[in-house]
Tab-separated table of C-alpha atoms in Angstrom:
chain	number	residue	atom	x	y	z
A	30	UNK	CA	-84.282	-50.186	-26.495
A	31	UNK	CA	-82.328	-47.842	-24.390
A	32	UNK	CA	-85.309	-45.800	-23.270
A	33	UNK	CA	-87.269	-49.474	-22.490
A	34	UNK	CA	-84.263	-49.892	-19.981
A	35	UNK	CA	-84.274	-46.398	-18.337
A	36	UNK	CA	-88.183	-46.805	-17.786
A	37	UNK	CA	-87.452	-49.844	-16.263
A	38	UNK	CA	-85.004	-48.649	-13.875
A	39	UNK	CA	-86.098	-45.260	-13.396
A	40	UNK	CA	-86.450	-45.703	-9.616
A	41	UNK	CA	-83.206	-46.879	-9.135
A	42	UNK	CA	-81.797	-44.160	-11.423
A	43	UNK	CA	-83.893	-41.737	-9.436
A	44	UNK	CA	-82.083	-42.930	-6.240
A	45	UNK	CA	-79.008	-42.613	-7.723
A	46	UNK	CA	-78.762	-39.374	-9.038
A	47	UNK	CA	-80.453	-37.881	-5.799
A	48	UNK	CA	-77.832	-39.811	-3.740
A	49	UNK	CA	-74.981	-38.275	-6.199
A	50	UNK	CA	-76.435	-34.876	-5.671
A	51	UNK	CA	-76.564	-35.146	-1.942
A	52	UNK	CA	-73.230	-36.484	-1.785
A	53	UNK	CA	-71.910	-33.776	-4.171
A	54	UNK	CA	-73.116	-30.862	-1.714
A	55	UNK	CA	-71.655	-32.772	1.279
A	56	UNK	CA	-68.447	-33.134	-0.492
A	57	UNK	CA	-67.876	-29.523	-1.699
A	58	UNK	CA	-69.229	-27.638	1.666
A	59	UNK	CA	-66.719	-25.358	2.472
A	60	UNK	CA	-65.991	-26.518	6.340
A	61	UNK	CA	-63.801	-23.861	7.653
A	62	UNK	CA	-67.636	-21.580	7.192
A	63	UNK	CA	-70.074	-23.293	9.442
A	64	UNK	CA	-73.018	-22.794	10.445
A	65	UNK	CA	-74.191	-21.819	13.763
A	66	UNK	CA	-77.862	-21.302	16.179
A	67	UNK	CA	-78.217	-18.227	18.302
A	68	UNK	CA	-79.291	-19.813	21.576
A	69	UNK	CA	-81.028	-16.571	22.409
A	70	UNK	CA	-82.807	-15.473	19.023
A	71	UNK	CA	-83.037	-18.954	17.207
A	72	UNK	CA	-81.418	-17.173	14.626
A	73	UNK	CA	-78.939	-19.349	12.165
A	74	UNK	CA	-75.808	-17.404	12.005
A	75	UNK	CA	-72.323	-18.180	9.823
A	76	UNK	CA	-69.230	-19.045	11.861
A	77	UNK	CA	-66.655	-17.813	9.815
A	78	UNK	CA	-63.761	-17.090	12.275
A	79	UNK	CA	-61.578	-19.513	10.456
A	80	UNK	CA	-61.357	-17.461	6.721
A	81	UNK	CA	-61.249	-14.589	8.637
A	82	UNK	CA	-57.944	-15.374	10.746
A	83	UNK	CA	-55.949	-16.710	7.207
A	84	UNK	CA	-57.658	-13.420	5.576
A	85	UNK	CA	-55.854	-11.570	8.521
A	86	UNK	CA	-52.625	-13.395	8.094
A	87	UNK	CA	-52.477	-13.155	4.750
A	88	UNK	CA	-53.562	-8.827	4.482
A	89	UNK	CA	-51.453	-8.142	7.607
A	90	UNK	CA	-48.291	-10.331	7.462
A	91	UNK	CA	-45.117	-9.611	5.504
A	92	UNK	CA	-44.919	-12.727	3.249
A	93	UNK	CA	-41.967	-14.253	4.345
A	94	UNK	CA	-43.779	-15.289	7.642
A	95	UNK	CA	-43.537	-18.259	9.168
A	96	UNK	CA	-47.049	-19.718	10.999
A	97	UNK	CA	-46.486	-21.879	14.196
A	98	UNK	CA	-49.660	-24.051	14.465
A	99	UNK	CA	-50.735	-27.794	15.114
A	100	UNK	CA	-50.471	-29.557	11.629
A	101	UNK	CA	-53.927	-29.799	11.168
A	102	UNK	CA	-54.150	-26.512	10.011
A	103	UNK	CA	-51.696	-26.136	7.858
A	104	UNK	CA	-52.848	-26.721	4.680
A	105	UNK	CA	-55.133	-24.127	5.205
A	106	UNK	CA	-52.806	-21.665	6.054
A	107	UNK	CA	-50.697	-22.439	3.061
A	108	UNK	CA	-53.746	-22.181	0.726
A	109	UNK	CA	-55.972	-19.388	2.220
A	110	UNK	CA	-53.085	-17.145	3.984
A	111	UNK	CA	-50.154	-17.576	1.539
A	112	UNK	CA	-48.122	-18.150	4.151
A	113	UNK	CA	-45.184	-20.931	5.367
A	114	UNK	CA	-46.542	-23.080	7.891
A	115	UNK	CA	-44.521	-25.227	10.148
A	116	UNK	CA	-46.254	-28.564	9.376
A	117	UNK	CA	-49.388	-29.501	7.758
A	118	UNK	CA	-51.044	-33.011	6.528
A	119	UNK	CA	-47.936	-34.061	4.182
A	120	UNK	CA	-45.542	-34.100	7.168
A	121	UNK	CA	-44.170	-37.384	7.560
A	122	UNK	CA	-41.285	-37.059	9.852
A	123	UNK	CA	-42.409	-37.817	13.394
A	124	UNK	CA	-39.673	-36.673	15.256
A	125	UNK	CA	-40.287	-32.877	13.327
A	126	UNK	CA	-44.028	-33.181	15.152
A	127	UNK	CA	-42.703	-33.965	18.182
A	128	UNK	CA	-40.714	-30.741	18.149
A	129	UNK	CA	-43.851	-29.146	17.305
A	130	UNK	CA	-45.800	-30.905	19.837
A	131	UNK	CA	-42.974	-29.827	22.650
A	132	UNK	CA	-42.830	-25.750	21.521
A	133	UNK	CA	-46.512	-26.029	22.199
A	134	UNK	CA	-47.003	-28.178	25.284
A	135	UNK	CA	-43.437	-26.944	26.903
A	136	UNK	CA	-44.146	-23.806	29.651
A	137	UNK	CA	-44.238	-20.829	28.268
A	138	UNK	CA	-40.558	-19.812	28.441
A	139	UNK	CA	-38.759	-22.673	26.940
A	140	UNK	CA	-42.166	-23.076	24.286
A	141	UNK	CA	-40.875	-19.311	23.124
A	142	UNK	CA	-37.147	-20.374	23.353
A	143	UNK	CA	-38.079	-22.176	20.310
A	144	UNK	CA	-40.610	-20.552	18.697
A	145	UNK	CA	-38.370	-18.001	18.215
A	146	UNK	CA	-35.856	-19.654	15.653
A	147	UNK	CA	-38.790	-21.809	14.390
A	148	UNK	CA	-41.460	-18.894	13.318
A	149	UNK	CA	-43.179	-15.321	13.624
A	150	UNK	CA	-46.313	-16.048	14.563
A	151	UNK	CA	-48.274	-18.605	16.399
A	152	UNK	CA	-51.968	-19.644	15.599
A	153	UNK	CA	-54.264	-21.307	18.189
A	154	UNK	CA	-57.380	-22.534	17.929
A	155	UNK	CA	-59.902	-21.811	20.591
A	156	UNK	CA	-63.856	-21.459	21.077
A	157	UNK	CA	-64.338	-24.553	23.002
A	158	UNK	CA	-65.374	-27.887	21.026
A	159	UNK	CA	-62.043	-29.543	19.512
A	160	UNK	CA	-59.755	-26.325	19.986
A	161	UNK	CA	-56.019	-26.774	20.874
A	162	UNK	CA	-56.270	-27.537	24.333
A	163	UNK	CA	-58.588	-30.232	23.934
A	164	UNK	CA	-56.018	-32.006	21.822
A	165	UNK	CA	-53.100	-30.790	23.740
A	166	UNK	CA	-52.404	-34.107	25.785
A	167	UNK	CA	-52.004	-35.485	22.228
A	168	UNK	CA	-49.638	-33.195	21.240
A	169	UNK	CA	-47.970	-33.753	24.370
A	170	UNK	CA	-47.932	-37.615	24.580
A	171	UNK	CA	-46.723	-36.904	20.458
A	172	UNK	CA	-43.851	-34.862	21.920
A	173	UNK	CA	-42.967	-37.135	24.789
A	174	UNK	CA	-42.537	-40.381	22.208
A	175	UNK	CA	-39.326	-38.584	21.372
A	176	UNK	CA	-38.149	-36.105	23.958
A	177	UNK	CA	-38.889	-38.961	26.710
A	178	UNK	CA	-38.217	-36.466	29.898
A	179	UNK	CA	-41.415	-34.513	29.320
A	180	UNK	CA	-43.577	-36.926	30.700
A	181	UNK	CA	-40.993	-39.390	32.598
A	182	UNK	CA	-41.719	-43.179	32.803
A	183	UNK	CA	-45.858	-41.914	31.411
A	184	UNK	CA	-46.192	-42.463	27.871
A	185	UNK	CA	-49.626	-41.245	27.465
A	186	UNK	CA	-48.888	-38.200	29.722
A	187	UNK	CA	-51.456	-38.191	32.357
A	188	UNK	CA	-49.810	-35.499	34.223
A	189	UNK	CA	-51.100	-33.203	31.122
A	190	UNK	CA	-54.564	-32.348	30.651
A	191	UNK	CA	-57.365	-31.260	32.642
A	192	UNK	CA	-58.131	-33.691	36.278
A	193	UNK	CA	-61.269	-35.255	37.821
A	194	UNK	CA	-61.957	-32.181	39.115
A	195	UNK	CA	-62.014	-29.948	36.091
A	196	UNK	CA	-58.675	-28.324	37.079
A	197	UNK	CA	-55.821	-27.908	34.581
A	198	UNK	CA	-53.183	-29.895	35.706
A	199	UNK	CA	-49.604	-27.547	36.654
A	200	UNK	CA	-48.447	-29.056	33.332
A	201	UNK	CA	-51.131	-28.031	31.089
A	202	UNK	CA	-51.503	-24.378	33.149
A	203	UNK	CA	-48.123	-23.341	32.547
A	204	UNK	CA	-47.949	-24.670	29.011
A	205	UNK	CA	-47.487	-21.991	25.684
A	206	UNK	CA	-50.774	-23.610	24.222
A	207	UNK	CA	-52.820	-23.220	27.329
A	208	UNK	CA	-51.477	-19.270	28.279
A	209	UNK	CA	-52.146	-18.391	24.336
A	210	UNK	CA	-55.465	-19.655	24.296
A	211	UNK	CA	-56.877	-18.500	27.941
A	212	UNK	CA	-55.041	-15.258	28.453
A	213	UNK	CA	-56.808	-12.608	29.487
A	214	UNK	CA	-60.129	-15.032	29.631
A	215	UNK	CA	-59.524	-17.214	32.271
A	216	UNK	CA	-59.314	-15.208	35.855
A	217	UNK	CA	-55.337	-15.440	36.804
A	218	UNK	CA	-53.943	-16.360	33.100
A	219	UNK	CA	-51.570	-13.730	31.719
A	220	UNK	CA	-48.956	-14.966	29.226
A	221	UNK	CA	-45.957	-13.083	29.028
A	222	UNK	CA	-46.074	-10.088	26.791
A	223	UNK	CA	-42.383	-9.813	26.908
A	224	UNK	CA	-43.097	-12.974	24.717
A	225	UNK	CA	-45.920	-12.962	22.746
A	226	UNK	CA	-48.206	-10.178	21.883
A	227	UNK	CA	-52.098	-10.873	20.765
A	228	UNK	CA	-52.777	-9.494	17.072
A	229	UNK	CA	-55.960	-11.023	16.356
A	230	UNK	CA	-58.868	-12.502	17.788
A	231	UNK	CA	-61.751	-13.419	15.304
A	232	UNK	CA	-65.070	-12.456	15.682
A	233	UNK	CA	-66.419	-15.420	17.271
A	234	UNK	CA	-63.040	-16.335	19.275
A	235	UNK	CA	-62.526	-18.928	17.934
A	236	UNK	CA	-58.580	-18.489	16.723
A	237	UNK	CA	-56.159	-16.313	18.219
A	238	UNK	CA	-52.891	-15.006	16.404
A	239	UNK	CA	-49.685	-13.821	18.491
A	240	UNK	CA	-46.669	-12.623	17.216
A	241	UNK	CA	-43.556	-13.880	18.653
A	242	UNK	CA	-41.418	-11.206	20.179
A	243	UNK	CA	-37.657	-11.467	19.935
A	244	UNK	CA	-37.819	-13.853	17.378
A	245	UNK	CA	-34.078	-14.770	16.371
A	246	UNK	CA	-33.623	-13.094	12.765
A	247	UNK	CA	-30.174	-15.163	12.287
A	248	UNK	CA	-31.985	-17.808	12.783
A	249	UNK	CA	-34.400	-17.301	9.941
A	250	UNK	CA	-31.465	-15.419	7.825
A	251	UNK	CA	-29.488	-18.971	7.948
A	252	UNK	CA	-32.732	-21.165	7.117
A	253	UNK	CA	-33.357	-18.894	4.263
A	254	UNK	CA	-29.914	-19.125	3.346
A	255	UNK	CA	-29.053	-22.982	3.676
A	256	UNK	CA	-32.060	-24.398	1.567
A	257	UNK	CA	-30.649	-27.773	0.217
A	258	UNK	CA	-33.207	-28.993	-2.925
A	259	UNK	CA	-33.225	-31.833	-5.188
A	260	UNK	CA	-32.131	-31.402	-8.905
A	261	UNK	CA	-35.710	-29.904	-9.907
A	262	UNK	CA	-36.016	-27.721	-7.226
A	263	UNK	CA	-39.377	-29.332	-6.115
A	264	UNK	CA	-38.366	-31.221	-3.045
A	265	UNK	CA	-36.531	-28.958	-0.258
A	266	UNK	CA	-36.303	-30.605	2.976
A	267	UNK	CA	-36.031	-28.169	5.765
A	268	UNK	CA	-33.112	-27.431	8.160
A	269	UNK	CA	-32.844	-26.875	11.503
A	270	UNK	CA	-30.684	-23.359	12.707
A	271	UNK	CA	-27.525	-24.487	14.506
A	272	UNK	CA	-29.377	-22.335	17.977
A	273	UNK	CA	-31.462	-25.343	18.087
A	274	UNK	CA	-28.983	-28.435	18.370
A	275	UNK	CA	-28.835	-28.413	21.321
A	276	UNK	CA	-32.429	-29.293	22.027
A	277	UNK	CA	-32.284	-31.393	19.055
A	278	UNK	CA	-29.545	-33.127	20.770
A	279	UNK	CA	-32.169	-34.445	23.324
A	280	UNK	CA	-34.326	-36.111	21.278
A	281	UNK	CA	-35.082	-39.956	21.255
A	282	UNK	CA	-34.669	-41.451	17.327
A	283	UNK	CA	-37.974	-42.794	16.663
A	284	UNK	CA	-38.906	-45.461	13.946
A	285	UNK	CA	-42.478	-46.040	13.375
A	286	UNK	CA	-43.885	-49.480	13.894
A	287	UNK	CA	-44.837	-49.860	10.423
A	288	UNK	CA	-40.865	-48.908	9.104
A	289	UNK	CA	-40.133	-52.280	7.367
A	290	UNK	CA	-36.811	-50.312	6.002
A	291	UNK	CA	-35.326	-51.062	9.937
A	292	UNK	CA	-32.432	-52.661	10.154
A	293	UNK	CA	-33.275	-55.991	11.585
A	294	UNK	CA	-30.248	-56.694	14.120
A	295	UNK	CA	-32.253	-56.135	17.346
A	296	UNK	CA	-32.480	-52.883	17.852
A	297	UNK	CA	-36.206	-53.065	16.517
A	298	UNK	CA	-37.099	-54.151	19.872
A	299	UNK	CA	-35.625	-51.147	21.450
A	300	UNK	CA	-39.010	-49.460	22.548
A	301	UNK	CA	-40.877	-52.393	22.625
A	302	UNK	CA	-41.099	-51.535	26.681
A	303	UNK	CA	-42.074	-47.859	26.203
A	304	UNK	CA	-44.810	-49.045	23.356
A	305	UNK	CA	-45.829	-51.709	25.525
A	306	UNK	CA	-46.340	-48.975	28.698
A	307	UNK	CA	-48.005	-47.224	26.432
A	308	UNK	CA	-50.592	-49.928	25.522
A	309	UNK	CA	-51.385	-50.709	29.333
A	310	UNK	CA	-51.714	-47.266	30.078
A	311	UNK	CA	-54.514	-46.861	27.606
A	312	UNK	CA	-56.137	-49.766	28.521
A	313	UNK	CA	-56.091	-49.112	31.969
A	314	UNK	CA	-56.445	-45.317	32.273
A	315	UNK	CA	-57.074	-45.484	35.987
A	316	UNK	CA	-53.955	-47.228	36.989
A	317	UNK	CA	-52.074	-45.242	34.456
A	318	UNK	CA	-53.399	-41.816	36.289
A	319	UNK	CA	-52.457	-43.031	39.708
A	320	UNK	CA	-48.883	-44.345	38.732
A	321	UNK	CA	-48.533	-40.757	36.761
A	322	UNK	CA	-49.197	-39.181	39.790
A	323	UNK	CA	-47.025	-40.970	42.276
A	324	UNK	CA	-44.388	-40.357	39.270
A	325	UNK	CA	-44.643	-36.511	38.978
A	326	UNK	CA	-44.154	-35.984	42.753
A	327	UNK	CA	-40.995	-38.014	42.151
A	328	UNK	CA	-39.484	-37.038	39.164
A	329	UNK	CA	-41.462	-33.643	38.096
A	330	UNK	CA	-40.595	-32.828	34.550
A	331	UNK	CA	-37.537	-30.749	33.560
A	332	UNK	CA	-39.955	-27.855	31.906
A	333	UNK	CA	-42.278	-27.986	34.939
A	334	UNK	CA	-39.639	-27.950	37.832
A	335	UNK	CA	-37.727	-24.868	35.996
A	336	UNK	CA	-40.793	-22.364	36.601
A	337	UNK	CA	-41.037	-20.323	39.289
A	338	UNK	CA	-44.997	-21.247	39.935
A	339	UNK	CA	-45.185	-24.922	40.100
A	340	UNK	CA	-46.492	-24.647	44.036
A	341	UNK	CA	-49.248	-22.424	43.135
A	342	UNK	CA	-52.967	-23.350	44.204
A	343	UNK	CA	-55.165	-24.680	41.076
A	344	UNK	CA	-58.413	-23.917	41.698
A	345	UNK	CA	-61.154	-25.704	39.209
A	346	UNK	CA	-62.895	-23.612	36.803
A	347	UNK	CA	-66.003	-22.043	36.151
A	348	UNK	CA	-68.577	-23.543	33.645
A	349	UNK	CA	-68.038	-20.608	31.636
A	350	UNK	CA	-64.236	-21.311	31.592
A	351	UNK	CA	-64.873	-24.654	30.450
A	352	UNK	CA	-66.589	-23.698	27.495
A	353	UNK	CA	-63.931	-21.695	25.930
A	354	UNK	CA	-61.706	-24.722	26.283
């Protein structure tokens, strides 16, 4: 009886197992290997850049380092590198992004003012495609839904990101992200090796690893030393050092719009302006870029009006400049 059934179903059962095979390869591809076309030779090449920079991190690191990257990566850099990463995909406290979001998206001297208690190293994804500075205006526009003087009365940031010309806008230029990732490859971008200094560049440039110079030791000696855990010692929320109240201090509370747990005496409505802004401005981008300009020669941001080169000439970039963003 049963093999009466499989005969008469063996198409379908065919299908089946071909489309649970083909799903099966899709879903255990390892992603951070890809492969690649030689535009020159036709030949299909491995990309493996990504292994190779958590390899690097995890053979040439001591193994109490702490990684500064976006949060996307940092599951990987837990699993692959062994190391401690600043945030990955199970970080659910907004405002901690938004710090994150600010160290990277801040210029380059107040980004390392807080690297420096935060971490050791600093991890950036570049190559082109959907590297760091193509999702730095979200990190920004992250950061500025807290710390609301970053991007003043713009709450998608339109002063930070790359204009209709194909210029960098001052924001983005001066920003940490933007000197890690283009220094010493775009014409006139030199981060400050006071600073940072370049370890590793993978073999395909597509990550970058600096290690933060100066980086505040009794900073890291009190984090180490003021872990507070639960009973089991699973669950140990992080602290912040006491060098970094003060900018801590500046921060906006934020309450996501989906925090039914808010106390419900008014103060619910408290950004309903700012989320509103925020709406218009992505629905009419336009507008949104012409008020953020009118804006920024008004009120420039605190971490843009503190540098020394926020009069300096933009000029757009090359083709070949483009692609490595």
């Amino acid at each position: 009886f049963g093999y009466c059934i499989l005969f008469q179903h063996k198409d379908r059962a065919t299908d089946f197992f071909n489309t649970c095979h083909e799903l099966s390869r899709h879903l255990s591809h390892p992603t951070i290997i890809q492969k690649g076309q030689n535009r020159q030779t036709g030949e299909i090449v491995l990309m493996d850049d990504y292994r190779e920079a958590y390899w690097w991190l995890r053979d040439n690191t001591p193994q109490d380092s702490r990684i500064l990257a976006w949060w996307d990566y940092g599951y990987q850099i837990a699993g692959i590198a062994n190391r401690t990463t600043i945030a990955d995909g199970n970080t659910w406290n907004h405002e901690h992004i938004a710090l994150l979001g600010r160290t990277l998206t801040s210029n380059l001297k107040e980004g390392h003012r807080i690297a420096r208690h935060l971490a050791d190293y600093v991890l950036i994804w570049t190559g082109g495609g959907g590297d760091d500075v193509a999702k730095s205006p979200h990190m920004r526009r992250i950061a500025n839904s807290v710390y609301r003087f970053l991007c003043p009365n713009d709450p998608t940031c339109r002063s930070f990101g790359i204009d209709q010309t194909g210029r960098p806008t001052p924001m983005m230029e001066q920003s940490l992200l933007f000197q890690l990732h283009s220094t010493g490859l775009v014409p006139g971008v030199e981060a400050d090796k006071n600073r940072f200094k370049l370890v590793k560049q993978t073999k395909n440039g597509k990550v970058r690893i600096f290690k933060i110079l100066s980086v505040s030791h009794e900073s890291k000696r009190w984090v180490s030393e003021n872990r507070v855990c639960d009973d089991g010692g699973w669950f140990c929320p992080g602290q912040y050092p006491p060098a970094l109240q003060k900018i801590l201090k500046e921060k906006k509370d934020f309450a996501q719009l989906e925090d039914f747990n808010r106390r419900r005496d008014g103060k619910e409505n408290a950004d309903a302006e700012y989320t509103q802004q925020y709406l218009e401005n992505l629905n009419n981008p336009e507008k949104a870029r012409r008020a953020a300009a009118a804006n920024a020669e008004k009120n420039p941001p605190r971490d843009l009006s503190n540098t020394n080169n926020n009069n300096k000439k933009l000029r757009k970039l090359t083709e070949d400049e483009m692609a490595i963003m």
